[in-house]
mmCIF file of C-alpha atoms in Angstrom:
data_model
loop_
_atom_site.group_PDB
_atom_site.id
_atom_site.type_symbol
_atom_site.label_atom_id
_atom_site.label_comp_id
_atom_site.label_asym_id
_atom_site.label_seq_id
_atom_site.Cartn_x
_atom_site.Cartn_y
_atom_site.Cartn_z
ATOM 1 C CA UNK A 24 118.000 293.571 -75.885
ATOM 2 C CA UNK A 25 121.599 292.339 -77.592
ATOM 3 C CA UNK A 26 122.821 288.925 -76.967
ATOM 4 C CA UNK A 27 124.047 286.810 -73.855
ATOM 5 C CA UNK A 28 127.196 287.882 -72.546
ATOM 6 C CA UNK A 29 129.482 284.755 -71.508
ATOM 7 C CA UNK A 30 128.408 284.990 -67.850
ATOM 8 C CA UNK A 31 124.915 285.223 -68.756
ATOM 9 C CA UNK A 32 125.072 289.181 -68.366
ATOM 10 C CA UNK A 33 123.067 290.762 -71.110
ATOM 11 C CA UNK A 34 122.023 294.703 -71.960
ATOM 12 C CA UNK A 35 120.087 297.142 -73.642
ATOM 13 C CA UNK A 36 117.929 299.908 -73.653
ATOM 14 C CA UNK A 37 116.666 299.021 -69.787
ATOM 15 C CA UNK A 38 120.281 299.098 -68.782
ATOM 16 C CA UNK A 39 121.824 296.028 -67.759
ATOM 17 C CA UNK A 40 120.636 292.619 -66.198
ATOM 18 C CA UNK A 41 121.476 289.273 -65.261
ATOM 19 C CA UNK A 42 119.886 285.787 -66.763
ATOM 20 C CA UNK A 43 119.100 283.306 -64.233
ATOM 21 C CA UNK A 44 118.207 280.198 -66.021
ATOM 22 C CA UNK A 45 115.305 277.980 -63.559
ATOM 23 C CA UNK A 46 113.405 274.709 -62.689
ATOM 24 C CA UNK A 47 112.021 273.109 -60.559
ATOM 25 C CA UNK A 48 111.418 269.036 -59.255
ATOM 26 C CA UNK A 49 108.952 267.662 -56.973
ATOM 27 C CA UNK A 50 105.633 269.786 -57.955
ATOM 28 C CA UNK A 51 102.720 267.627 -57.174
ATOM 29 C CA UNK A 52 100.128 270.861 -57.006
ATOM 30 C CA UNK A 53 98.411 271.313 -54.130
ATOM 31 C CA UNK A 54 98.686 267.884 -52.646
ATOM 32 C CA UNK A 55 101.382 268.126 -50.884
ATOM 33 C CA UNK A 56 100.626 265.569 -47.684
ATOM 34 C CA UNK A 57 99.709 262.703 -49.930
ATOM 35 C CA UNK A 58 102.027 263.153 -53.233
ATOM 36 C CA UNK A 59 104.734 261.286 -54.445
ATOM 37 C CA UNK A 60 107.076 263.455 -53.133
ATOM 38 C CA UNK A 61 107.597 265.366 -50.087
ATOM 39 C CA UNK A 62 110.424 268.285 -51.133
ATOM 40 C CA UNK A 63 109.944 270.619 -53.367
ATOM 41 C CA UNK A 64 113.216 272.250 -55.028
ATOM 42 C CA UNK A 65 113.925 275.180 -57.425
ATOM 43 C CA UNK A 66 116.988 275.615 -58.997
ATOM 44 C CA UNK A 67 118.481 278.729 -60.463
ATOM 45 C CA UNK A 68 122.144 279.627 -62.060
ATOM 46 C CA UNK A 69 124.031 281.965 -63.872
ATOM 47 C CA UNK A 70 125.682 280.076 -66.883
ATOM 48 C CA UNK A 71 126.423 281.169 -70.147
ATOM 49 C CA UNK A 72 124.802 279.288 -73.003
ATOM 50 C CA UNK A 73 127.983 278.033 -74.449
ATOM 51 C CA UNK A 74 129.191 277.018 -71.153
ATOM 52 C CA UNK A 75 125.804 274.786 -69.674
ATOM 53 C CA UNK A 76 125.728 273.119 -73.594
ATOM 54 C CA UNK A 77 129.275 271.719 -72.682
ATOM 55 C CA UNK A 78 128.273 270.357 -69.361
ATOM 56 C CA UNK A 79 125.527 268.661 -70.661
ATOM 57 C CA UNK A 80 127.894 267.297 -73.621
ATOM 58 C CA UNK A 81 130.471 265.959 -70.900
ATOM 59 C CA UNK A 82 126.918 264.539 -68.614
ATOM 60 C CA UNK A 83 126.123 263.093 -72.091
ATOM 61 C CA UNK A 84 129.738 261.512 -73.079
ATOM 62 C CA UNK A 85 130.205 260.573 -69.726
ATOM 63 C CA UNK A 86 126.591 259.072 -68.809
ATOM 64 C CA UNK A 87 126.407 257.548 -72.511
ATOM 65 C CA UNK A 88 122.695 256.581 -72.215
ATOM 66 C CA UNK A 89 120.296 256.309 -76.024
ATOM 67 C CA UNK A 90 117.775 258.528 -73.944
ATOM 68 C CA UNK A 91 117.017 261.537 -76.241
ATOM 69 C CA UNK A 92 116.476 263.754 -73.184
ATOM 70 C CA UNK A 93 118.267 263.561 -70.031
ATOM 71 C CA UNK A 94 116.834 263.995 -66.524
ATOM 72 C CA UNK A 95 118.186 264.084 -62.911
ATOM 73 C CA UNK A 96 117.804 260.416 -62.770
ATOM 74 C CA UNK A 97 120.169 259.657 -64.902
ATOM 75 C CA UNK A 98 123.113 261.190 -62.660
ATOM 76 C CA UNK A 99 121.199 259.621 -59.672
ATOM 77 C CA UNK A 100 121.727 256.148 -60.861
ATOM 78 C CA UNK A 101 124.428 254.344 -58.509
ATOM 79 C CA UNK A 102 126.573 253.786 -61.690
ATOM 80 C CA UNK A 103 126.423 256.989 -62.506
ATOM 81 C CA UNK A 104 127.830 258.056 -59.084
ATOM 82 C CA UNK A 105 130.983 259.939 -60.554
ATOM 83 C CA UNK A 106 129.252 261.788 -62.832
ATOM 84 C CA UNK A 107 126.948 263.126 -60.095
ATOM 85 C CA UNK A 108 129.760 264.296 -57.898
ATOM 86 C CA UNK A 109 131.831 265.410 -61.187
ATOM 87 C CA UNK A 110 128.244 268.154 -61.363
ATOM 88 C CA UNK A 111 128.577 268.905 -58.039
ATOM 89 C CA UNK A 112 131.688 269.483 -57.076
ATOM 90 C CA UNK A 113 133.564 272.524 -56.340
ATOM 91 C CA UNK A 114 135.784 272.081 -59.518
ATOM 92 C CA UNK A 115 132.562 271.151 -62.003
ATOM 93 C CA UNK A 116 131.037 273.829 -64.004
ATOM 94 C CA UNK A 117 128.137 274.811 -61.718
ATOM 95 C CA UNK A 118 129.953 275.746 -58.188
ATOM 96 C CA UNK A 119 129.385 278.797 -57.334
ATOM 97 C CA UNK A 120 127.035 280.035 -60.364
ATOM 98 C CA UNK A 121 124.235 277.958 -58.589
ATOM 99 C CA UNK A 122 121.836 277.933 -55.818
ATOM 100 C CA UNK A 123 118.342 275.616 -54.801
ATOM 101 C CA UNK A 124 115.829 276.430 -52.897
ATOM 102 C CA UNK A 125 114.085 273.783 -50.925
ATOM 103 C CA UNK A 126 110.934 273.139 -49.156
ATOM 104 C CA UNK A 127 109.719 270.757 -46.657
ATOM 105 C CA UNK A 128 106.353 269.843 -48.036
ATOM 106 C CA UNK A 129 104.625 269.087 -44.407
ATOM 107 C CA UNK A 130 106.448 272.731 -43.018
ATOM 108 C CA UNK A 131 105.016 274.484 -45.800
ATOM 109 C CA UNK A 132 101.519 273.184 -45.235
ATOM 110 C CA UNK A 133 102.269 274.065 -41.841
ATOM 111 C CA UNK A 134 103.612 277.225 -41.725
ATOM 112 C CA UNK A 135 101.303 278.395 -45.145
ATOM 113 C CA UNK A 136 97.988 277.302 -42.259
ATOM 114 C CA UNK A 137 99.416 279.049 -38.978
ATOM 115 C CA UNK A 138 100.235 281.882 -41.413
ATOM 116 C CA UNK A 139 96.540 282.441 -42.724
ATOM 117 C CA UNK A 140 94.698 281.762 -39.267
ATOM 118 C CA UNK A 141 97.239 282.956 -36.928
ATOM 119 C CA UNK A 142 100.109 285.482 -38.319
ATOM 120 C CA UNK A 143 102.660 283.724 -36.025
ATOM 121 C CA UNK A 144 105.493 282.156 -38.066
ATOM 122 C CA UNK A 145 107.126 280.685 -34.374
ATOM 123 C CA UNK A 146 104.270 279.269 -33.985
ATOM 124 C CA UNK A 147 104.027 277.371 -36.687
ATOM 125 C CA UNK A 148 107.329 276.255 -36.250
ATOM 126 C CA UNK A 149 106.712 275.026 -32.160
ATOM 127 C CA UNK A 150 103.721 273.018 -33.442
ATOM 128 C CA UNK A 151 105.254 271.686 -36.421
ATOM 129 C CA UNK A 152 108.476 270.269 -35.076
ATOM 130 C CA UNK A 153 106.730 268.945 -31.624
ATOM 131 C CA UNK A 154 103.330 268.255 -33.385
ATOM 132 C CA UNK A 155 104.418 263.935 -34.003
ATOM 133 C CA UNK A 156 106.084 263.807 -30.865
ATOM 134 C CA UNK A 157 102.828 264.751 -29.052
ATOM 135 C CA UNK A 158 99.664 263.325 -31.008
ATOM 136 C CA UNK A 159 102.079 260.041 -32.622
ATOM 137 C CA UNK A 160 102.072 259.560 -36.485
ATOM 138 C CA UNK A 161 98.314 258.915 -36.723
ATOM 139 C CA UNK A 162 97.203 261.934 -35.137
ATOM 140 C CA UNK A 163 100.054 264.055 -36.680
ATOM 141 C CA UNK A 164 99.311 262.463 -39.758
ATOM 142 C CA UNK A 165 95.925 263.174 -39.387
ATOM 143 C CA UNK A 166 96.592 267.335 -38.576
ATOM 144 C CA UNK A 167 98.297 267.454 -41.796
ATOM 145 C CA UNK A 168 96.191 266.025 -44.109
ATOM 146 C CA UNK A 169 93.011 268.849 -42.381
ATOM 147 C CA UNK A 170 94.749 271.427 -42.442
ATOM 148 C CA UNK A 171 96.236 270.114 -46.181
ATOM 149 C CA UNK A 172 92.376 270.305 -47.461
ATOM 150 C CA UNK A 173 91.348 273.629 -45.396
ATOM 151 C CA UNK A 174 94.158 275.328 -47.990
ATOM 152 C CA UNK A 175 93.645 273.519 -51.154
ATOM 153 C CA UNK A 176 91.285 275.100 -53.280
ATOM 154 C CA UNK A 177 89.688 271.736 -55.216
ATOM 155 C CA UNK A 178 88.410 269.442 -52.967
ATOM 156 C CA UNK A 179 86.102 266.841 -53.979
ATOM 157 C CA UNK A 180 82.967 268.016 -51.816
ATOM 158 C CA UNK A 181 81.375 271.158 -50.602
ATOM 159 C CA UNK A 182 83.752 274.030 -50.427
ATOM 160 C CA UNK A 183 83.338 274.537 -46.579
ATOM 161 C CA UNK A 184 83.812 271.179 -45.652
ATOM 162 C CA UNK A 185 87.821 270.784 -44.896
ATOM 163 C CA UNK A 186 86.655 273.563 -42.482
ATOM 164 C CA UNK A 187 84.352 270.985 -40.017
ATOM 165 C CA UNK A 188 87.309 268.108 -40.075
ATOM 166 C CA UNK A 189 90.245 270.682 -39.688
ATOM 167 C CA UNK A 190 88.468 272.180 -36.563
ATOM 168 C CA UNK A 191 87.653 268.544 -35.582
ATOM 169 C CA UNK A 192 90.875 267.490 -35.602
ATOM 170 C CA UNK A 193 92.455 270.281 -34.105
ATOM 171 C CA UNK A 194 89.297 269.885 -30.903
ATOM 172 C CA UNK A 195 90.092 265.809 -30.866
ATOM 173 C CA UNK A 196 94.218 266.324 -30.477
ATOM 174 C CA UNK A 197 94.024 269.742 -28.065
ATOM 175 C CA UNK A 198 91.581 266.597 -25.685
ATOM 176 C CA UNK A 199 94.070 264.120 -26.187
ATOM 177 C CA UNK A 200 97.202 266.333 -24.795
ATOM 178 C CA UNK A 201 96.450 269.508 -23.172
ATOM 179 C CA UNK A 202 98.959 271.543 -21.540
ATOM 180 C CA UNK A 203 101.392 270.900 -23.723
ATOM 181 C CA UNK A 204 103.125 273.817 -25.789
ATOM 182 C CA UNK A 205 102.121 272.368 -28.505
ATOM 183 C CA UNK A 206 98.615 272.188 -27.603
ATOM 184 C CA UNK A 207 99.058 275.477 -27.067
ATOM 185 C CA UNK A 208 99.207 276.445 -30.604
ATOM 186 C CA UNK A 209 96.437 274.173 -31.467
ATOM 187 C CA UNK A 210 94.445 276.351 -28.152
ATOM 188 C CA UNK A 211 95.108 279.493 -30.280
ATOM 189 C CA UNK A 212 93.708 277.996 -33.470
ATOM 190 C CA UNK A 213 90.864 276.579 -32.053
ATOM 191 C CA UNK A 214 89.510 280.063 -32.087
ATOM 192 C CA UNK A 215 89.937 281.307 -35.733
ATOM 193 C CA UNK A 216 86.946 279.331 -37.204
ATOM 194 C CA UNK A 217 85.523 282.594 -38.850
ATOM 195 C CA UNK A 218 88.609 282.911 -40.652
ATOM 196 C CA UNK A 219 88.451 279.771 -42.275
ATOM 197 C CA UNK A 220 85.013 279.972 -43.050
ATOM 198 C CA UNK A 221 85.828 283.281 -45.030
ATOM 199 C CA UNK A 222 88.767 282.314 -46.459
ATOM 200 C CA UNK A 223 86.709 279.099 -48.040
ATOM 201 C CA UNK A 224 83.977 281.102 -49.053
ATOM 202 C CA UNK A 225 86.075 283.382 -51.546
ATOM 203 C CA UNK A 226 86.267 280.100 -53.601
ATOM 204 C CA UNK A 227 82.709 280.582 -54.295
ATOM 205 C CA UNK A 228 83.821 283.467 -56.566
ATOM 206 C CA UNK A 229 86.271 281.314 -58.266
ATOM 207 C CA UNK A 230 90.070 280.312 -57.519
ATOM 208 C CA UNK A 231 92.354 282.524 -56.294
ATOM 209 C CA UNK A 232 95.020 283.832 -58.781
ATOM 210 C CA UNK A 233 97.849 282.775 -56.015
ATOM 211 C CA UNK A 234 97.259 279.037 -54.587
ATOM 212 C CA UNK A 235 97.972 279.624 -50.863
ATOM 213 C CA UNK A 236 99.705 276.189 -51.386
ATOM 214 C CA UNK A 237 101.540 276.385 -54.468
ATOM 215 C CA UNK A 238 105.137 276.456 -53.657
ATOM 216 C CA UNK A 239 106.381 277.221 -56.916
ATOM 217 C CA UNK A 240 105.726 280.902 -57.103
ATOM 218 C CA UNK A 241 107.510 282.354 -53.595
ATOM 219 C CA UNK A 242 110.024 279.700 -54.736
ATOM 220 C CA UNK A 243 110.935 282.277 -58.124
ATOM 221 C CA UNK A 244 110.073 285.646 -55.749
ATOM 222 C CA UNK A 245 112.844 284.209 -53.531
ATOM 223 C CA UNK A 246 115.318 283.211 -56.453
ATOM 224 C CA UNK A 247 114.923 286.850 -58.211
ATOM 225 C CA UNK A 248 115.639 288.331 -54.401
ATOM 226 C CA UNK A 249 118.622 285.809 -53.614
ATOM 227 C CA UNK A 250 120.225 286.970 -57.703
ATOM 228 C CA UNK A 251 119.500 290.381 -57.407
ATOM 229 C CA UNK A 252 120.923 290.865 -53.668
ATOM 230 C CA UNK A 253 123.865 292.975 -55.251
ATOM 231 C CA UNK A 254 122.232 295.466 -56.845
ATOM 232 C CA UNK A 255 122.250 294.692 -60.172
ATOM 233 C CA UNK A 256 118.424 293.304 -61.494
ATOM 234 C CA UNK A 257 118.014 289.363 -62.986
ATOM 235 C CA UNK A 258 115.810 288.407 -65.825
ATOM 236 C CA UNK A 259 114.445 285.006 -65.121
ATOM 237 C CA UNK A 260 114.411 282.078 -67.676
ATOM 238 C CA UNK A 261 112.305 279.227 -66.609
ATOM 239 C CA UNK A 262 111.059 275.903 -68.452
ATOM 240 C CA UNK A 263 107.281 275.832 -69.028
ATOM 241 C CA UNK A 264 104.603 275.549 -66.444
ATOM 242 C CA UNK A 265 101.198 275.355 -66.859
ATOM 243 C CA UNK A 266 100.927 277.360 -63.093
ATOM 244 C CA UNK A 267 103.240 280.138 -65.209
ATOM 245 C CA UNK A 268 100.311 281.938 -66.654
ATOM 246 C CA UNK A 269 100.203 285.836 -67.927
ATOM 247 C CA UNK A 270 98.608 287.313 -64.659
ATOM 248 C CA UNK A 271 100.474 285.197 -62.344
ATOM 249 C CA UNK A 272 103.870 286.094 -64.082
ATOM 250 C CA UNK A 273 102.583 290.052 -63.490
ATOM 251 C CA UNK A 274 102.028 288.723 -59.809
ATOM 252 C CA UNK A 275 105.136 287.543 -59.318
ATOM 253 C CA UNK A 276 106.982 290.384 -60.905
ATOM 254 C CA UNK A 277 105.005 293.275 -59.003
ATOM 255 C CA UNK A 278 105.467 291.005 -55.749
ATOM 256 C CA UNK A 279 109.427 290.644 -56.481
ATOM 257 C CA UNK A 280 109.688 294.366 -56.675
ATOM 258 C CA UNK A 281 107.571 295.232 -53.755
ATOM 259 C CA UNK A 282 109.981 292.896 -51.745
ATOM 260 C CA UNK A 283 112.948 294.995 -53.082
ATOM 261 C CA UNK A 284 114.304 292.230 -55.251
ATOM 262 C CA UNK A 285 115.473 293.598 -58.917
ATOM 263 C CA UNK A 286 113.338 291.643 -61.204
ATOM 264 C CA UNK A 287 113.774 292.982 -64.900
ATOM 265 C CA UNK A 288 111.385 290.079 -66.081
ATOM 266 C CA UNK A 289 110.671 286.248 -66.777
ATOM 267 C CA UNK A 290 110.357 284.724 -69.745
ATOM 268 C CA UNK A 291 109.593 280.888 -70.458
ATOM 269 C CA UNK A 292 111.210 278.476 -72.623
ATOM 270 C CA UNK A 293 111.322 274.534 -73.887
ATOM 271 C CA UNK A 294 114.100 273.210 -71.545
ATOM 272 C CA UNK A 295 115.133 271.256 -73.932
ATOM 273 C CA UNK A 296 116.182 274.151 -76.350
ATOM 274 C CA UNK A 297 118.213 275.995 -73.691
ATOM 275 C CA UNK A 298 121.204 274.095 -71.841
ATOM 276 C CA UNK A 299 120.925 276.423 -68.805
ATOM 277 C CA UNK A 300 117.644 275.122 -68.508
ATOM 278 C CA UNK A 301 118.396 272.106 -68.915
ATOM 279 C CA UNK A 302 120.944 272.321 -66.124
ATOM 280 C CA UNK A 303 118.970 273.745 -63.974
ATOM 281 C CA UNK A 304 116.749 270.221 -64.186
ATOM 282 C CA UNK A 305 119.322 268.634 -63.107
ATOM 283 C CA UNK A 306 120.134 270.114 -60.622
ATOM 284 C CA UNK A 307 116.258 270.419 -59.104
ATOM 285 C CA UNK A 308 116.255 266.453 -58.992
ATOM 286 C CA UNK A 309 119.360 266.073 -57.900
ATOM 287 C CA UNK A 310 118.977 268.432 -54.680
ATOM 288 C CA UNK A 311 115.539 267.012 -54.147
ATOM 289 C CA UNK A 312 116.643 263.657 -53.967
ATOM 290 C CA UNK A 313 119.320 264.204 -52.006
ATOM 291 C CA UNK A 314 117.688 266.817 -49.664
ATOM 292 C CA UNK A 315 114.001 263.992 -49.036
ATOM 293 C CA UNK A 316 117.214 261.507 -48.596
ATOM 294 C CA UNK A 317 118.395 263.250 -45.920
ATOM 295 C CA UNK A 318 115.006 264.271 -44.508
ATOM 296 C CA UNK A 319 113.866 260.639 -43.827
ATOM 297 C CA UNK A 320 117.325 259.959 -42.373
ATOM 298 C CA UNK A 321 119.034 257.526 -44.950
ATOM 299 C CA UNK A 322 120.969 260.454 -46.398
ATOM 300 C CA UNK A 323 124.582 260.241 -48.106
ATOM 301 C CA UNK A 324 127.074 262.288 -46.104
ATOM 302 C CA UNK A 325 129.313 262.738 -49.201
ATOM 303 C CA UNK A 326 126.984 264.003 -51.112
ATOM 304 C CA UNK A 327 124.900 265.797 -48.707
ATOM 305 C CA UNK A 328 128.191 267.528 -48.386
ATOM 306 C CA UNK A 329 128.295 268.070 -51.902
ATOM 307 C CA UNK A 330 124.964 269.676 -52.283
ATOM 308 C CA UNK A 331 124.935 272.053 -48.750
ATOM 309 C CA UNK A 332 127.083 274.960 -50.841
ATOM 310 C CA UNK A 333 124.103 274.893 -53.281
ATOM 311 C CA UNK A 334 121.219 275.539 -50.683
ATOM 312 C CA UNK A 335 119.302 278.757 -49.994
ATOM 313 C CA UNK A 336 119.638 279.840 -46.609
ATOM 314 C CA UNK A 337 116.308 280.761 -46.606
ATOM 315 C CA UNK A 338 114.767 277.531 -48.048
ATOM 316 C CA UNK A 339 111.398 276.563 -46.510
ATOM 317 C CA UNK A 340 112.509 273.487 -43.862
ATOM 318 C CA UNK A 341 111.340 272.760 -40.767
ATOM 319 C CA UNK A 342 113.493 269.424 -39.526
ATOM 320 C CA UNK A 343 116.164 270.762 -37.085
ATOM 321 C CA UNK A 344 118.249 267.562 -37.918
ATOM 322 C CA UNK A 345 118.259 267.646 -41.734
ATOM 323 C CA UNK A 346 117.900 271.414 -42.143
ATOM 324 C CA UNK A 347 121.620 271.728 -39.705
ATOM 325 C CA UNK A 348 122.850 269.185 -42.193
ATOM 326 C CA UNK A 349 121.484 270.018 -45.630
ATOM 327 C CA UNK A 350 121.369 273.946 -44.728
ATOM 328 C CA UNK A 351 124.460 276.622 -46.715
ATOM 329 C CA UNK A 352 126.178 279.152 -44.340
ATOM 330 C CA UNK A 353 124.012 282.052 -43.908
ATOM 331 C CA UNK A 354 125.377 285.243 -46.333
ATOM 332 C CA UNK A 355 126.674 283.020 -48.729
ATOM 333 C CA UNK A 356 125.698 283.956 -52.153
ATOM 334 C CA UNK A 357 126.242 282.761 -55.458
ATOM 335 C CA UNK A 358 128.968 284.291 -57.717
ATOM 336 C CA UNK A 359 129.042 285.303 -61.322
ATOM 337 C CA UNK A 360 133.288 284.788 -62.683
ATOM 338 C CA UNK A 361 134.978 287.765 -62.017
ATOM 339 C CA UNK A 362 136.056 287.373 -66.115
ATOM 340 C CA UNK A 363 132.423 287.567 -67.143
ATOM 341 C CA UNK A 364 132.044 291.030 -65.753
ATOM 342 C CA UNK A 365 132.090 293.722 -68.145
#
């Protein structure tokens, strides 16, 4: 392959492709009911080397911290506040080249549970977003955390276990409020035992290649789909993850094509030796912090604001409020400069 093209465009012998630089913020594996965070975000943008190694010289003379490396939470820092909306604005160096996807932590337990025992994505979606308002925090709390260990593939005692306290839980709440539509859902589940039993048995063979709950890899299937919606195929570039292995990268790429998205590849390097990379950090932590802000209802308007051009339609959220608020017109894709096409 020749070199980078100033939009990121580069070419060769496999014709030619896009570079979509990635991260990620908020991955706390498969815990995602009790970790320290509870959204997960993955950036992606198309900059040109030369142009993301300015904008982190201008974060750098701007922010004008000894820190050898910077991170999201530098621009987070109240002090820091123009710098932040500097990034973000529609006149900084990222609008339009950029886009995050977000998920919900709880939704994606949710939905990634009602998905394996039931097939019904609405369904998921009536039980998640009436689930508190029904059983109260304890019991909700409670729903998440089963059906959180049911999925998870370590768990600290037998491997069937989560399978006797999911389908305890689900028994004890469907008793407390029946009739409910909610209760509904939980009615339907009730009767997929056998399919949690099987699905916890395969882990007697060893781990599955693809965590059920690992966000992290439909999160770069849905950023080589969302880059590669023109026609023309992306090569990813994404910092180094231990989850990023050999076979999972084949996974992903053979799943991104099967889904019709033009993947020419992904490749894996230090973010600290590539400014898009580096960009694309910030912009995970920022979005995450912004996006859990608004989630648990102390968000920032103005930068909520900020942030909604950014956000894949698509992103994985279940809150009606925060998802109206946080959530970028539908069709609205991100742009390469007109000048950088050759």
């Amino acid at each position: 392959m020749s070199g980078n093209r100033e939009d990121g465009e580069r070419s060769g012998a496999e014709g030619p492709f896009l570079e979509i630089a990635c991260d990620e913020s908020g991955s706390d594996g498969e815990n995602l009911t009790g970790g320290n965070t509870d959204v997960f975000a993955h950036a992606s943008m198309s900059l040109s080397v030369s142009t993301a190694a300015a904008a982190v010289r201008e974060i750098r003379d701007r922010i004008r911290s000894p820190a050898e490396e910077y991170k999201a939470n530098h621009l987070l820092r109240e002090k820091h506040r123009a710098v932040l909306e500097w990034l973000l604005a529609p006149e900084g160096p990222i609008h339009g080249r950029a886009r995050v996807h977000l998920m919900e932590k709880t939704f994606f337990v949710v939905d990634r549970a009602v998905g394996l025992l039931l097939g019904d994505p609405g369904a998921a979606l009536v039980l998640f977003r009436g689930g508190r308002r029904t059983f109260g925090e304890d019991g909700w709390r409670a729903f998440l955390e089963a059906a959180n260990q049911l999925l998870r593939v370590r768990t600290n005692g037998e491997p069937g276990a989560p399978v006797g306290v999911f389908y305890d839980t689900v028994d004890t709440l469907r008793r407390a409020r029946p009739g409910t539509d909610v209760t509904g859902v939980l009615d339907r589940l009730a009767t997929t035992r056998a399919r949690a039993v099987s699905y916890r048995a395969a882990f007697l063979e060893g781990p599955p290649l693809i965590p059920v709950l690992n966000p992290l890899l439909p999160a770069i299937v849905r950023t080589a789909a969302l880059w590669s919606g023109d026609g023309r195929p992306v090569r990813l570039v994404h910092d180094r993850q231990n989850m990023l292995t050999p076979d999972r990268i084949a996974w992903i790429e053979e799943t991104a094509r099967h889904a019709g998205a033009g993947l020419a590849g992904l490749r894996l390097v230090v973010a600290r030796e590539d400014a898009r990379v580096q960009v694309a950090d910030f912009l995970a932590g920022i979005a995450r912090k912004i996006a859990s802000d608004e989630l648990n209802g102390r968000g920032d308007p103005a930068l909520t604001a900020l942030l909604r051009p950014y956000v894949d339609p698509a992103s994985v959220w279940g809150d009606a409020r925060s998802r109206a608020l946080l959530a970028a017109p539908a069709g609205l894709a991100p742009t390469v400069p007109a000048a950088g096409r050759r």
